[in-house]
Amino acid sequence: MNYCSNCGSEKINWEVPKGDTHYRFVCDNCELIHYQNPKVVVGCIPLWQDKILLCRRAIEPRKGYWNLPGGYLENGESLIEGAARETLEETKAKVEVGRLISIFTIPTINQVMMHFVAQLKSDNFMPTQESSELRLYTVQELPWEKLAFNSNNFALNAYLEYRENSSARVKMFTYRK
Ligand SMILES: [Zn+2]
């Protein structure tokens, strides 16, 4: 942090504020404490009949690999609104977001990824700037070796378990690189 976003001062200290337990950026001029916390990523496992919609990434990182639609939660949004919006942005598909399936935490990059099962409202979907190709996969066809991120593998495995047993708990995992 080079300057305070509150007052513009360049005098920023890295210190543990009184009564706190963590180091923070603290403005020496206006005394504002600049808290930095993990970001929430929300995604869907979009279903059409018994198939799962995956997106082929048109952008780096992991361009060309298959991904579940998802992205950063925006301020003012619920988790479910965010998951539906990201799916719409990446696939043009409208979904009814359902049960939370998995929570995948990556402390090394300060992210918490939450995947929800979602029903497509129709089979209207199409490539977008973020997705070069969209495809409905049966469970047997899922491209496990060509998934973009570990969190996809985790969410899809959790979904398959839920599919076998609808009383299965939400699956949680903490990934440390
Ligand atoms: Zn300041």
Short mmCIF file of N, CA and C and ligand atoms in Angstrom, two decimals:
data_model
loop_
_atom_site.label_atom_id
_atom_site.label_comp_id
_atom_site.label_asym_id
_atom_site.label_seq_id
_atom_site.Cartn_x
_atom_site.Cartn_y
_atom_site.Cartn_z
N MET A 1 0.85 -1.20 0.00
CA MET A 1 0.00 0.00 0.00
C MET A 1 0.88 1.24 0.00
N ASN A 2 0.74 2.11 -1.02
CA ASN A 2 1.61 3.27 -1.18
C ASN A 2 1.05 4.54 -0.56
N TYR A 3 -0.28 4.62 -0.52
CA TYR A 3 -0.88 5.81 0.07
C TYR A 3 -2.26 5.45 0.64
N CYS A 4 -2.75 6.31 1.51
CA CYS A 4 -4.04 6.06 2.16
C CYS A 4 -5.18 6.41 1.22
N SER A 5 -6.10 5.45 1.02
CA SER A 5 -7.23 5.71 0.12
C SER A 5 -8.26 6.64 0.77
N ASN A 6 -8.09 6.89 2.05
CA ASN A 6 -9.02 7.79 2.75
C ASN A 6 -8.57 9.25 2.69
N CYS A 7 -7.27 9.49 2.99
CA CYS A 7 -6.81 10.89 3.08
C CYS A 7 -5.69 11.21 2.10
N GLY A 8 -5.16 10.20 1.41
CA GLY A 8 -4.12 10.44 0.41
C GLY A 8 -2.70 10.49 0.96
N SER A 9 -2.56 10.39 2.28
CA SER A 9 -1.23 10.44 2.89
C SER A 9 -0.38 9.25 2.44
N GLU A 10 0.93 9.50 2.28
CA GLU A 10 1.84 8.42 1.93
C GLU A 10 2.48 7.80 3.17
N LYS A 11 2.11 8.33 4.33
CA LYS A 11 2.69 7.80 5.57
C LYS A 11 1.82 6.66 6.10
N ILE A 12 2.17 5.44 5.64
CA ILE A 12 1.41 4.25 6.03
C ILE A 12 2.33 3.36 6.87
N ASN A 13 1.86 2.96 8.01
CA ASN A 13 2.64 2.06 8.86
C ASN A 13 2.08 0.63 8.76
N TRP A 14 3.00 -0.33 8.94
CA TRP A 14 2.63 -1.76 8.99
C TRP A 14 2.79 -2.18 10.44
N GLU A 15 1.69 -2.30 11.13
CA GLU A 15 1.77 -2.51 12.57
C GLU A 15 0.54 -3.26 13.08
N VAL A 16 0.66 -3.75 14.32
CA VAL A 16 -0.48 -4.38 14.97
C VAL A 16 -1.21 -3.30 15.77
N PRO A 17 -2.42 -2.92 15.32
CA PRO A 17 -3.14 -1.87 16.05
C PRO A 17 -3.43 -2.31 17.49
N LYS A 18 -3.56 -1.34 18.34
CA LYS A 18 -3.83 -1.62 19.76
C LYS A 18 -5.10 -2.48 19.88
N GLY A 19 -4.98 -3.57 20.63
CA GLY A 19 -6.14 -4.45 20.85
C GLY A 19 -6.37 -5.44 19.72
N ASP A 20 -5.53 -5.39 18.67
CA ASP A 20 -5.69 -6.28 17.51
C ASP A 20 -4.71 -7.44 17.64
N THR A 21 -4.83 -8.42 16.74
CA THR A 21 -3.95 -9.59 16.77
C THR A 21 -3.14 -9.72 15.48
N HIS A 22 -3.49 -8.94 14.44
CA HIS A 22 -2.83 -9.06 13.15
C HIS A 22 -2.16 -7.74 12.75
N TYR A 23 -1.10 -7.88 11.93
CA TYR A 23 -0.51 -6.69 11.32
C TYR A 23 -1.49 -6.08 10.32
N ARG A 24 -1.54 -4.75 10.28
CA ARG A 24 -2.41 -4.05 9.35
C ARG A 24 -1.67 -2.84 8.80
N PHE A 25 -2.13 -2.34 7.64
CA PHE A 25 -1.68 -1.04 7.16
C PHE A 25 -2.50 0.01 7.91
N VAL A 26 -1.79 0.91 8.59
CA VAL A 26 -2.48 1.95 9.38
C VAL A 26 -1.96 3.31 8.91
N CYS A 27 -2.89 4.19 8.58
CA CYS A 27 -2.50 5.53 8.11
C CYS A 27 -2.02 6.35 9.30
N ASP A 28 -0.82 6.92 9.14
CA ASP A 28 -0.22 7.72 10.21
C ASP A 28 -0.91 9.08 10.33
N ASN A 29 -1.55 9.50 9.25
CA ASN A 29 -2.20 10.81 9.23
C ASN A 29 -3.63 10.75 9.77
N CYS A 30 -4.50 9.94 9.15
CA CYS A 30 -5.91 9.92 9.57
C CYS A 30 -6.21 8.74 10.50
N GLU A 31 -5.23 7.86 10.71
CA GLU A 31 -5.32 6.73 11.65
C GLU A 31 -6.27 5.63 11.19
N LEU A 32 -6.72 5.72 9.93
CA LEU A 32 -7.58 4.65 9.43
C LEU A 32 -6.80 3.33 9.35
N ILE A 33 -7.45 2.27 9.80
CA ILE A 33 -6.85 0.92 9.67
C ILE A 33 -7.40 0.30 8.39
N HIS A 34 -6.47 -0.06 7.49
CA HIS A 34 -6.89 -0.64 6.21
C HIS A 34 -6.92 -2.16 6.33
N TYR A 35 -8.09 -2.69 6.69
CA TYR A 35 -8.24 -4.15 6.85
C TYR A 35 -8.21 -4.80 5.48
N GLN A 36 -7.53 -5.94 5.40
CA GLN A 36 -7.53 -6.72 4.16
C GLN A 36 -7.96 -8.14 4.51
N ASN A 37 -8.99 -8.63 3.82
CA ASN A 37 -9.58 -9.92 4.15
C ASN A 37 -9.78 -10.74 2.89
N PRO A 38 -10.01 -12.05 3.05
CA PRO A 38 -10.15 -12.91 1.87
C PRO A 38 -11.34 -12.51 0.98
N LYS A 39 -11.21 -12.86 -0.28
CA LYS A 39 -12.30 -12.63 -1.23
C LYS A 39 -13.13 -13.90 -1.37
N VAL A 40 -14.42 -13.71 -1.63
CA VAL A 40 -15.33 -14.84 -1.83
C VAL A 40 -15.57 -15.04 -3.33
N VAL A 41 -15.37 -16.26 -3.77
CA VAL A 41 -15.66 -16.63 -5.15
C VAL A 41 -16.89 -17.55 -5.13
N VAL A 42 -17.88 -17.23 -5.96
CA VAL A 42 -19.09 -18.06 -6.01
C VAL A 42 -19.22 -18.68 -7.39
N GLY A 43 -19.64 -19.93 -7.42
CA GLY A 43 -19.78 -20.62 -8.70
C GLY A 43 -20.93 -21.59 -8.67
N CYS A 44 -21.28 -22.06 -9.86
CA CYS A 44 -22.39 -23.02 -10.01
C CYS A 44 -21.92 -24.32 -10.62
N ILE A 45 -22.66 -25.37 -10.30
CA ILE A 45 -22.59 -26.63 -11.02
C ILE A 45 -23.91 -26.67 -11.79
N PRO A 46 -23.92 -26.14 -13.03
CA PRO A 46 -25.20 -25.96 -13.75
C PRO A 46 -25.65 -27.28 -14.37
N LEU A 47 -26.89 -27.63 -14.11
CA LEU A 47 -27.42 -28.92 -14.58
C LEU A 47 -28.52 -28.71 -15.60
N TRP A 48 -28.49 -29.55 -16.62
CA TRP A 48 -29.60 -29.61 -17.58
C TRP A 48 -29.92 -31.09 -17.74
N GLN A 49 -31.12 -31.47 -17.28
CA GLN A 49 -31.47 -32.88 -17.18
C GLN A 49 -30.40 -33.57 -16.33
N ASP A 50 -29.74 -34.60 -16.84
CA ASP A 50 -28.74 -35.23 -15.95
C ASP A 50 -27.32 -34.85 -16.36
N LYS A 51 -27.19 -33.76 -17.12
CA LYS A 51 -25.86 -33.35 -17.59
C LYS A 51 -25.37 -32.08 -16.89
N ILE A 52 -24.05 -31.92 -16.92
CA ILE A 52 -23.41 -30.78 -16.24
C ILE A 52 -22.79 -29.87 -17.29
N LEU A 53 -23.09 -28.58 -17.18
CA LEU A 53 -22.57 -27.61 -18.15
C LEU A 53 -21.19 -27.11 -17.70
N LEU A 54 -20.19 -27.31 -18.55
CA LEU A 54 -18.85 -26.78 -18.27
C LEU A 54 -18.48 -25.74 -19.32
N CYS A 55 -17.62 -24.82 -18.94
CA CYS A 55 -17.16 -23.73 -19.80
C CYS A 55 -15.69 -23.94 -20.11
N ARG A 56 -15.34 -23.78 -21.38
CA ARG A 56 -13.92 -23.85 -21.75
C ARG A 56 -13.36 -22.44 -21.65
N ARG A 57 -12.32 -22.28 -20.86
CA ARG A 57 -11.81 -20.93 -20.58
C ARG A 57 -11.19 -20.29 -21.82
N ALA A 58 -11.65 -19.07 -22.11
CA ALA A 58 -11.13 -18.32 -23.26
C ALA A 58 -9.99 -17.40 -22.82
N ILE A 59 -9.76 -17.34 -21.53
CA ILE A 59 -8.76 -16.41 -21.01
C ILE A 59 -7.82 -17.12 -20.04
N GLU A 60 -6.63 -16.54 -19.88
CA GLU A 60 -5.69 -17.05 -18.89
C GLU A 60 -6.17 -16.64 -17.50
N PRO A 61 -5.83 -17.32 -16.44
CA PRO A 61 -5.03 -18.53 -16.44
C PRO A 61 -5.84 -19.76 -16.86
N ARG A 62 -5.10 -20.80 -17.27
CA ARG A 62 -5.70 -22.09 -17.63
C ARG A 62 -6.62 -21.99 -18.85
N LYS A 63 -6.23 -21.14 -19.78
CA LYS A 63 -6.97 -21.02 -21.04
C LYS A 63 -7.07 -22.39 -21.71
N GLY A 64 -8.26 -22.71 -22.23
CA GLY A 64 -8.46 -23.98 -22.94
C GLY A 64 -8.91 -25.12 -22.03
N TYR A 65 -8.81 -24.90 -20.72
CA TYR A 65 -9.26 -25.94 -19.78
C TYR A 65 -10.72 -25.70 -19.41
N TRP A 66 -11.33 -26.77 -18.89
CA TRP A 66 -12.77 -26.72 -18.58
C TRP A 66 -12.98 -26.28 -17.14
N ASN A 67 -14.01 -25.47 -16.98
CA ASN A 67 -14.23 -24.77 -15.72
C ASN A 67 -15.71 -24.76 -15.38
N LEU A 68 -16.00 -24.71 -14.09
CA LEU A 68 -17.36 -24.39 -13.67
C LEU A 68 -17.50 -22.88 -13.68
N PRO A 69 -18.65 -22.35 -14.10
CA PRO A 69 -18.79 -20.89 -14.09
C PRO A 69 -18.71 -20.34 -12.67
N GLY A 70 -17.98 -19.24 -12.52
CA GLY A 70 -17.85 -18.65 -11.19
C GLY A 70 -16.98 -17.41 -11.22
N GLY A 71 -17.00 -16.66 -10.14
CA GLY A 71 -16.17 -15.47 -10.06
C GLY A 71 -16.39 -14.76 -8.74
N TYR A 72 -15.77 -13.60 -8.63
CA TYR A 72 -15.82 -12.86 -7.37
C TYR A 72 -17.21 -12.33 -7.06
N LEU A 73 -17.62 -12.54 -5.83
CA LEU A 73 -18.84 -11.94 -5.32
C LEU A 73 -18.68 -10.43 -5.33
N GLU A 74 -19.71 -9.72 -5.73
CA GLU A 74 -19.68 -8.25 -5.73
C GLU A 74 -20.27 -7.72 -4.43
N ASN A 75 -19.88 -6.51 -4.07
CA ASN A 75 -20.50 -5.85 -2.91
C ASN A 75 -22.00 -5.75 -3.13
N GLY A 76 -22.76 -5.97 -2.08
CA GLY A 76 -24.21 -5.79 -2.17
C GLY A 76 -24.97 -6.99 -2.69
N GLU A 77 -24.24 -8.07 -3.03
CA GLU A 77 -24.87 -9.24 -3.62
C GLU A 77 -24.98 -10.37 -2.60
N SER A 78 -26.03 -11.17 -2.71
CA SER A 78 -26.06 -12.41 -1.93
C SER A 78 -25.21 -13.45 -2.65
N LEU A 79 -24.85 -14.51 -1.95
CA LEU A 79 -24.07 -15.59 -2.56
C LEU A 79 -24.80 -16.15 -3.78
N ILE A 80 -26.10 -16.34 -3.62
CA ILE A 80 -26.89 -16.95 -4.70
C ILE A 80 -27.02 -16.01 -5.89
N GLU A 81 -27.20 -14.73 -5.62
CA GLU A 81 -27.26 -13.75 -6.72
C GLU A 81 -25.93 -13.74 -7.47
N GLY A 82 -24.83 -13.78 -6.72
CA GLY A 82 -23.51 -13.76 -7.35
C GLY A 82 -23.26 -14.98 -8.21
N ALA A 83 -23.64 -16.15 -7.70
CA ALA A 83 -23.44 -17.40 -8.44
C ALA A 83 -24.26 -17.38 -9.74
N ALA A 84 -25.49 -16.88 -9.67
CA ALA A 84 -26.34 -16.81 -10.86
C ALA A 84 -25.79 -15.79 -11.85
N ARG A 85 -25.32 -14.65 -11.36
CA ARG A 85 -24.78 -13.61 -12.25
C ARG A 85 -23.54 -14.11 -12.97
N GLU A 86 -22.64 -14.73 -12.23
CA GLU A 86 -21.42 -15.23 -12.87
C GLU A 86 -21.74 -16.26 -13.95
N THR A 87 -22.72 -17.11 -13.67
CA THR A 87 -23.10 -18.13 -14.65
C THR A 87 -23.70 -17.47 -15.89
N LEU A 88 -24.52 -16.46 -15.67
CA LEU A 88 -25.09 -15.72 -16.81
C LEU A 88 -23.98 -15.05 -17.63
N GLU A 89 -23.01 -14.43 -16.95
CA GLU A 89 -21.93 -13.73 -17.65
C GLU A 89 -21.08 -14.69 -18.48
N GLU A 90 -20.87 -15.89 -17.96
CA GLU A 90 -19.94 -16.81 -18.63
C GLU A 90 -20.61 -17.74 -19.63
N THR A 91 -21.93 -17.92 -19.51
CA THR A 91 -22.61 -18.90 -20.37
C THR A 91 -23.87 -18.35 -21.05
N LYS A 92 -24.32 -17.17 -20.66
CA LYS A 92 -25.61 -16.59 -21.10
C LYS A 92 -26.80 -17.41 -20.61
N ALA A 93 -26.57 -18.37 -19.74
CA ALA A 93 -27.66 -19.23 -19.25
C ALA A 93 -28.24 -18.68 -17.96
N LYS A 94 -29.58 -18.75 -17.87
CA LYS A 94 -30.24 -18.38 -16.62
C LYS A 94 -30.42 -19.64 -15.78
N VAL A 95 -30.09 -19.51 -14.50
CA VAL A 95 -30.17 -20.67 -13.61
C VAL A 95 -30.97 -20.36 -12.35
N GLU A 96 -31.50 -21.44 -11.78
CA GLU A 96 -32.13 -21.39 -10.47
C GLU A 96 -31.11 -22.01 -9.52
N VAL A 97 -30.53 -21.18 -8.67
CA VAL A 97 -29.45 -21.67 -7.81
C VAL A 97 -30.04 -22.42 -6.62
N GLY A 98 -29.48 -23.59 -6.34
CA GLY A 98 -29.98 -24.44 -5.25
C GLY A 98 -28.98 -24.57 -4.11
N ARG A 99 -28.77 -25.79 -3.70
CA ARG A 99 -28.03 -26.09 -2.48
C ARG A 99 -26.53 -25.83 -2.62
N LEU A 100 -25.95 -25.37 -1.53
CA LEU A 100 -24.49 -25.25 -1.44
C LEU A 100 -23.89 -26.65 -1.42
N ILE A 101 -22.88 -26.86 -2.28
CA ILE A 101 -22.27 -28.19 -2.41
C ILE A 101 -20.89 -28.25 -1.76
N SER A 102 -20.08 -27.20 -1.95
CA SER A 102 -18.71 -27.28 -1.45
C SER A 102 -18.14 -25.89 -1.12
N ILE A 103 -17.22 -25.90 -0.17
CA ILE A 103 -16.47 -24.69 0.19
C ILE A 103 -14.99 -25.06 0.14
N PHE A 104 -14.26 -24.37 -0.72
CA PHE A 104 -12.85 -24.68 -0.98
C PHE A 104 -12.05 -23.42 -0.63
N THR A 105 -11.28 -23.51 0.42
CA THR A 105 -10.55 -22.34 0.91
C THR A 105 -9.09 -22.43 0.50
N ILE A 106 -8.55 -21.32 -0.01
CA ILE A 106 -7.14 -21.28 -0.41
C ILE A 106 -6.48 -20.13 0.35
N PRO A 107 -5.98 -20.40 1.57
CA PRO A 107 -5.42 -19.31 2.39
C PRO A 107 -4.23 -18.62 1.74
N THR A 108 -3.45 -19.34 0.93
CA THR A 108 -2.25 -18.74 0.35
C THR A 108 -2.58 -17.63 -0.65
N ILE A 109 -3.77 -17.66 -1.24
CA ILE A 109 -4.17 -16.56 -2.13
C ILE A 109 -5.41 -15.83 -1.60
N ASN A 110 -5.75 -16.11 -0.34
CA ASN A 110 -6.85 -15.39 0.33
C ASN A 110 -8.17 -15.48 -0.42
N GLN A 111 -8.54 -16.71 -0.77
CA GLN A 111 -9.82 -16.91 -1.46
C GLN A 111 -10.64 -18.01 -0.78
N VAL A 112 -11.95 -17.79 -0.77
CA VAL A 112 -12.90 -18.81 -0.33
C VAL A 112 -13.85 -19.05 -1.50
N MET A 113 -13.88 -20.27 -2.01
CA MET A 113 -14.69 -20.57 -3.19
C MET A 113 -15.88 -21.43 -2.78
N MET A 114 -17.06 -20.96 -3.16
CA MET A 114 -18.29 -21.66 -2.79
C MET A 114 -19.04 -22.07 -4.05
N HIS A 115 -19.34 -23.35 -4.17
CA HIS A 115 -20.07 -23.84 -5.35
C HIS A 115 -21.46 -24.33 -4.98
N PHE A 116 -22.42 -23.93 -5.78
CA PHE A 116 -23.83 -24.29 -5.59
C PHE A 116 -24.29 -25.14 -6.76
N VAL A 117 -25.18 -26.07 -6.47
CA VAL A 117 -25.84 -26.78 -7.56
C VAL A 117 -26.88 -25.81 -8.15
N ALA A 118 -27.08 -25.86 -9.47
CA ALA A 118 -28.02 -24.93 -10.10
C ALA A 118 -28.70 -25.62 -11.28
N GLN A 119 -29.98 -25.33 -11.44
CA GLN A 119 -30.73 -25.88 -12.57
C GLN A 119 -30.80 -24.84 -13.68
N LEU A 120 -30.42 -25.23 -14.88
CA LEU A 120 -30.61 -24.33 -16.03
C LEU A 120 -32.11 -24.19 -16.29
N LYS A 121 -32.55 -22.97 -16.60
CA LYS A 121 -33.97 -22.75 -16.86
C LYS A 121 -34.34 -23.19 -18.28
N SER A 122 -33.34 -23.26 -19.14
CA SER A 122 -33.56 -23.77 -20.50
C SER A 122 -32.19 -24.22 -21.00
N ASP A 123 -32.16 -24.77 -22.22
CA ASP A 123 -30.85 -25.15 -22.76
C ASP A 123 -30.30 -24.06 -23.66
N ASN A 124 -30.70 -22.83 -23.36
CA ASN A 124 -30.12 -21.67 -24.06
C ASN A 124 -28.84 -21.23 -23.37
N PHE A 125 -27.72 -21.52 -23.99
CA PHE A 125 -26.43 -21.04 -23.49
C PHE A 125 -25.53 -20.87 -24.71
N MET A 126 -24.53 -20.03 -24.57
CA MET A 126 -23.66 -19.79 -25.73
C MET A 126 -22.32 -19.25 -25.26
N PRO A 127 -21.29 -19.39 -26.11
CA PRO A 127 -19.96 -18.88 -25.74
C PRO A 127 -20.00 -17.38 -25.46
N THR A 128 -19.08 -16.94 -24.66
CA THR A 128 -18.98 -15.54 -24.26
C THR A 128 -17.51 -15.13 -24.35
N GLN A 129 -17.23 -13.89 -23.97
CA GLN A 129 -15.83 -13.44 -23.96
C GLN A 129 -14.96 -14.32 -23.07
N GLU A 130 -15.57 -14.84 -22.01
CA GLU A 130 -14.79 -15.61 -21.04
C GLU A 130 -14.74 -17.10 -21.36
N SER A 131 -15.71 -17.57 -22.17
CA SER A 131 -15.83 -19.00 -22.46
C SER A 131 -15.86 -19.23 -23.97
N SER A 132 -14.85 -19.96 -24.48
CA SER A 132 -14.77 -20.17 -25.93
C SER A 132 -15.73 -21.26 -26.38
N GLU A 133 -16.11 -22.14 -25.47
CA GLU A 133 -16.96 -23.27 -25.83
C GLU A 133 -17.72 -23.70 -24.58
N LEU A 134 -18.95 -24.15 -24.78
CA LEU A 134 -19.74 -24.66 -23.66
C LEU A 134 -20.20 -26.06 -24.04
N ARG A 135 -20.23 -26.94 -23.05
CA ARG A 135 -20.65 -28.29 -23.38
C ARG A 135 -21.34 -28.93 -22.19
N LEU A 136 -22.39 -29.69 -22.49
CA LEU A 136 -23.06 -30.48 -21.45
C LEU A 136 -22.39 -31.84 -21.38
N TYR A 137 -21.91 -32.18 -20.21
CA TYR A 137 -21.22 -33.45 -20.00
C TYR A 137 -22.08 -34.38 -19.15
N THR A 138 -22.15 -35.65 -19.55
CA THR A 138 -22.70 -36.64 -18.62
C THR A 138 -21.63 -36.88 -17.56
N VAL A 139 -22.03 -37.49 -16.46
CA VAL A 139 -21.08 -37.79 -15.39
C VAL A 139 -19.92 -38.64 -15.92
N GLN A 140 -20.27 -39.59 -16.79
CA GLN A 140 -19.24 -40.50 -17.32
C GLN A 140 -18.24 -39.77 -18.22
N GLU A 141 -18.69 -38.69 -18.85
CA GLU A 141 -17.82 -37.98 -19.81
C GLU A 141 -16.96 -36.88 -19.19
N LEU A 142 -17.17 -36.57 -17.92
CA LEU A 142 -16.49 -35.41 -17.33
C LEU A 142 -14.98 -35.43 -17.58
N PRO A 143 -14.42 -34.30 -18.04
CA PRO A 143 -13.00 -34.26 -18.43
C PRO A 143 -12.08 -33.99 -17.23
N TRP A 144 -11.99 -34.97 -16.34
CA TRP A 144 -11.27 -34.77 -15.07
C TRP A 144 -9.85 -34.26 -15.27
N GLU A 145 -9.19 -34.74 -16.33
CA GLU A 145 -7.78 -34.38 -16.55
C GLU A 145 -7.65 -32.98 -17.16
N LYS A 146 -8.75 -32.46 -17.64
CA LYS A 146 -8.68 -31.16 -18.32
C LYS A 146 -9.49 -30.09 -17.59
N LEU A 147 -9.71 -30.29 -16.31
CA LEU A 147 -10.38 -29.26 -15.52
C LEU A 147 -9.37 -28.17 -15.17
N ALA A 148 -9.87 -26.93 -15.11
CA ALA A 148 -8.97 -25.78 -14.95
C ALA A 148 -8.34 -25.69 -13.56
N PHE A 149 -9.12 -25.99 -12.54
CA PHE A 149 -8.65 -25.73 -11.18
C PHE A 149 -9.01 -26.89 -10.23
N ASN A 150 -8.19 -27.06 -9.21
CA ASN A 150 -8.47 -28.08 -8.18
C ASN A 150 -9.85 -27.93 -7.58
N SER A 151 -10.27 -26.66 -7.46
CA SER A 151 -11.58 -26.42 -6.85
C SER A 151 -12.71 -27.01 -7.70
N ASN A 152 -12.50 -27.11 -9.03
CA ASN A 152 -13.50 -27.75 -9.90
C ASN A 152 -13.61 -29.23 -9.57
N ASN A 153 -12.45 -29.89 -9.46
CA ASN A 153 -12.45 -31.32 -9.13
C ASN A 153 -13.17 -31.55 -7.81
N PHE A 154 -12.85 -30.69 -6.85
CA PHE A 154 -13.43 -30.86 -5.52
C PHE A 154 -14.95 -30.67 -5.56
N ALA A 155 -15.39 -29.61 -6.22
CA ALA A 155 -16.83 -29.32 -6.28
C ALA A 155 -17.58 -30.42 -7.04
N LEU A 156 -16.99 -30.90 -8.14
CA LEU A 156 -17.68 -31.94 -8.92
C LEU A 156 -17.74 -33.26 -8.16
N ASN A 157 -16.66 -33.60 -7.46
CA ASN A 157 -16.71 -34.81 -6.63
C ASN A 157 -17.75 -34.68 -5.53
N ALA A 158 -17.80 -33.50 -4.92
CA ALA A 158 -18.79 -33.28 -3.86
C ALA A 158 -20.21 -33.38 -4.42
N TYR A 159 -20.39 -32.84 -5.64
CA TYR A 159 -21.71 -32.93 -6.28
C TYR A 159 -22.08 -34.39 -6.56
N LEU A 160 -21.11 -35.18 -7.04
CA LEU A 160 -21.40 -36.59 -7.35
C LEU A 160 -21.80 -37.35 -6.09
N GLU A 161 -21.17 -36.99 -4.98
CA GLU A 161 -21.54 -37.63 -3.72
C GLU A 161 -22.96 -37.23 -3.31
N TYR A 162 -23.25 -35.96 -3.49
CA TYR A 162 -24.59 -35.45 -3.16
C TYR A 162 -25.65 -36.11 -4.06
N ARG A 163 -25.28 -36.35 -5.30
CA ARG A 163 -26.20 -36.97 -6.25
C ARG A 163 -26.56 -38.39 -5.81
N GLU A 164 -25.58 -39.08 -5.21
CA GLU A 164 -25.82 -40.43 -4.69
C GLU A 164 -26.61 -40.39 -3.40
N ASN A 165 -26.38 -39.33 -2.62
CA ASN A 165 -26.96 -39.25 -1.29
C ASN A 165 -27.33 -37.80 -1.00
N SER A 166 -28.62 -37.49 -1.16
CA SER A 166 -29.04 -36.10 -1.07
C SER A 166 -28.96 -35.54 0.36
N SER A 167 -28.66 -36.41 1.34
CA SER A 167 -28.46 -35.89 2.69
C SER A 167 -26.98 -35.69 3.00
N ALA A 168 -26.11 -35.84 1.98
CA ALA A 168 -24.67 -35.61 2.18
C ALA A 168 -24.43 -34.18 2.65
N ARG A 169 -23.44 -34.02 3.50
CA ARG A 169 -23.13 -32.68 4.00
C ARG A 169 -22.39 -31.85 2.96
N VAL A 170 -22.37 -30.55 3.19
CA VAL A 170 -21.53 -29.66 2.38
C VAL A 170 -20.08 -30.09 2.59
N LYS A 171 -19.33 -30.22 1.51
CA LYS A 171 -17.93 -30.65 1.62
C LYS A 171 -17.03 -29.42 1.74
N MET A 172 -16.09 -29.51 2.68
CA MET A 172 -15.18 -28.39 2.89
C MET A 172 -13.73 -28.87 2.82
N PHE A 173 -12.88 -28.02 2.24
CA PHE A 173 -11.48 -28.39 2.12
C PHE A 173 -10.63 -27.12 2.16
N THR A 174 -9.48 -27.23 2.80
CA THR A 174 -8.54 -26.12 2.81
C THR A 174 -7.31 -26.54 2.03
N TYR A 175 -7.04 -25.83 0.94
CA TYR A 175 -5.93 -26.17 0.05
C TYR A 175 -4.76 -25.26 0.33
N ARG A 176 -3.61 -25.87 0.64
CA ARG A 176 -2.40 -25.08 0.88
C ARG A 176 -1.35 -25.49 -0.13
N LYS A 177 -0.99 -24.55 -1.01
CA LYS A 177 -0.03 -24.85 -2.08
C LYS A 177 1.35 -25.12 -1.51
ZN ZN B 1 -5.25 8.38 5.89
#
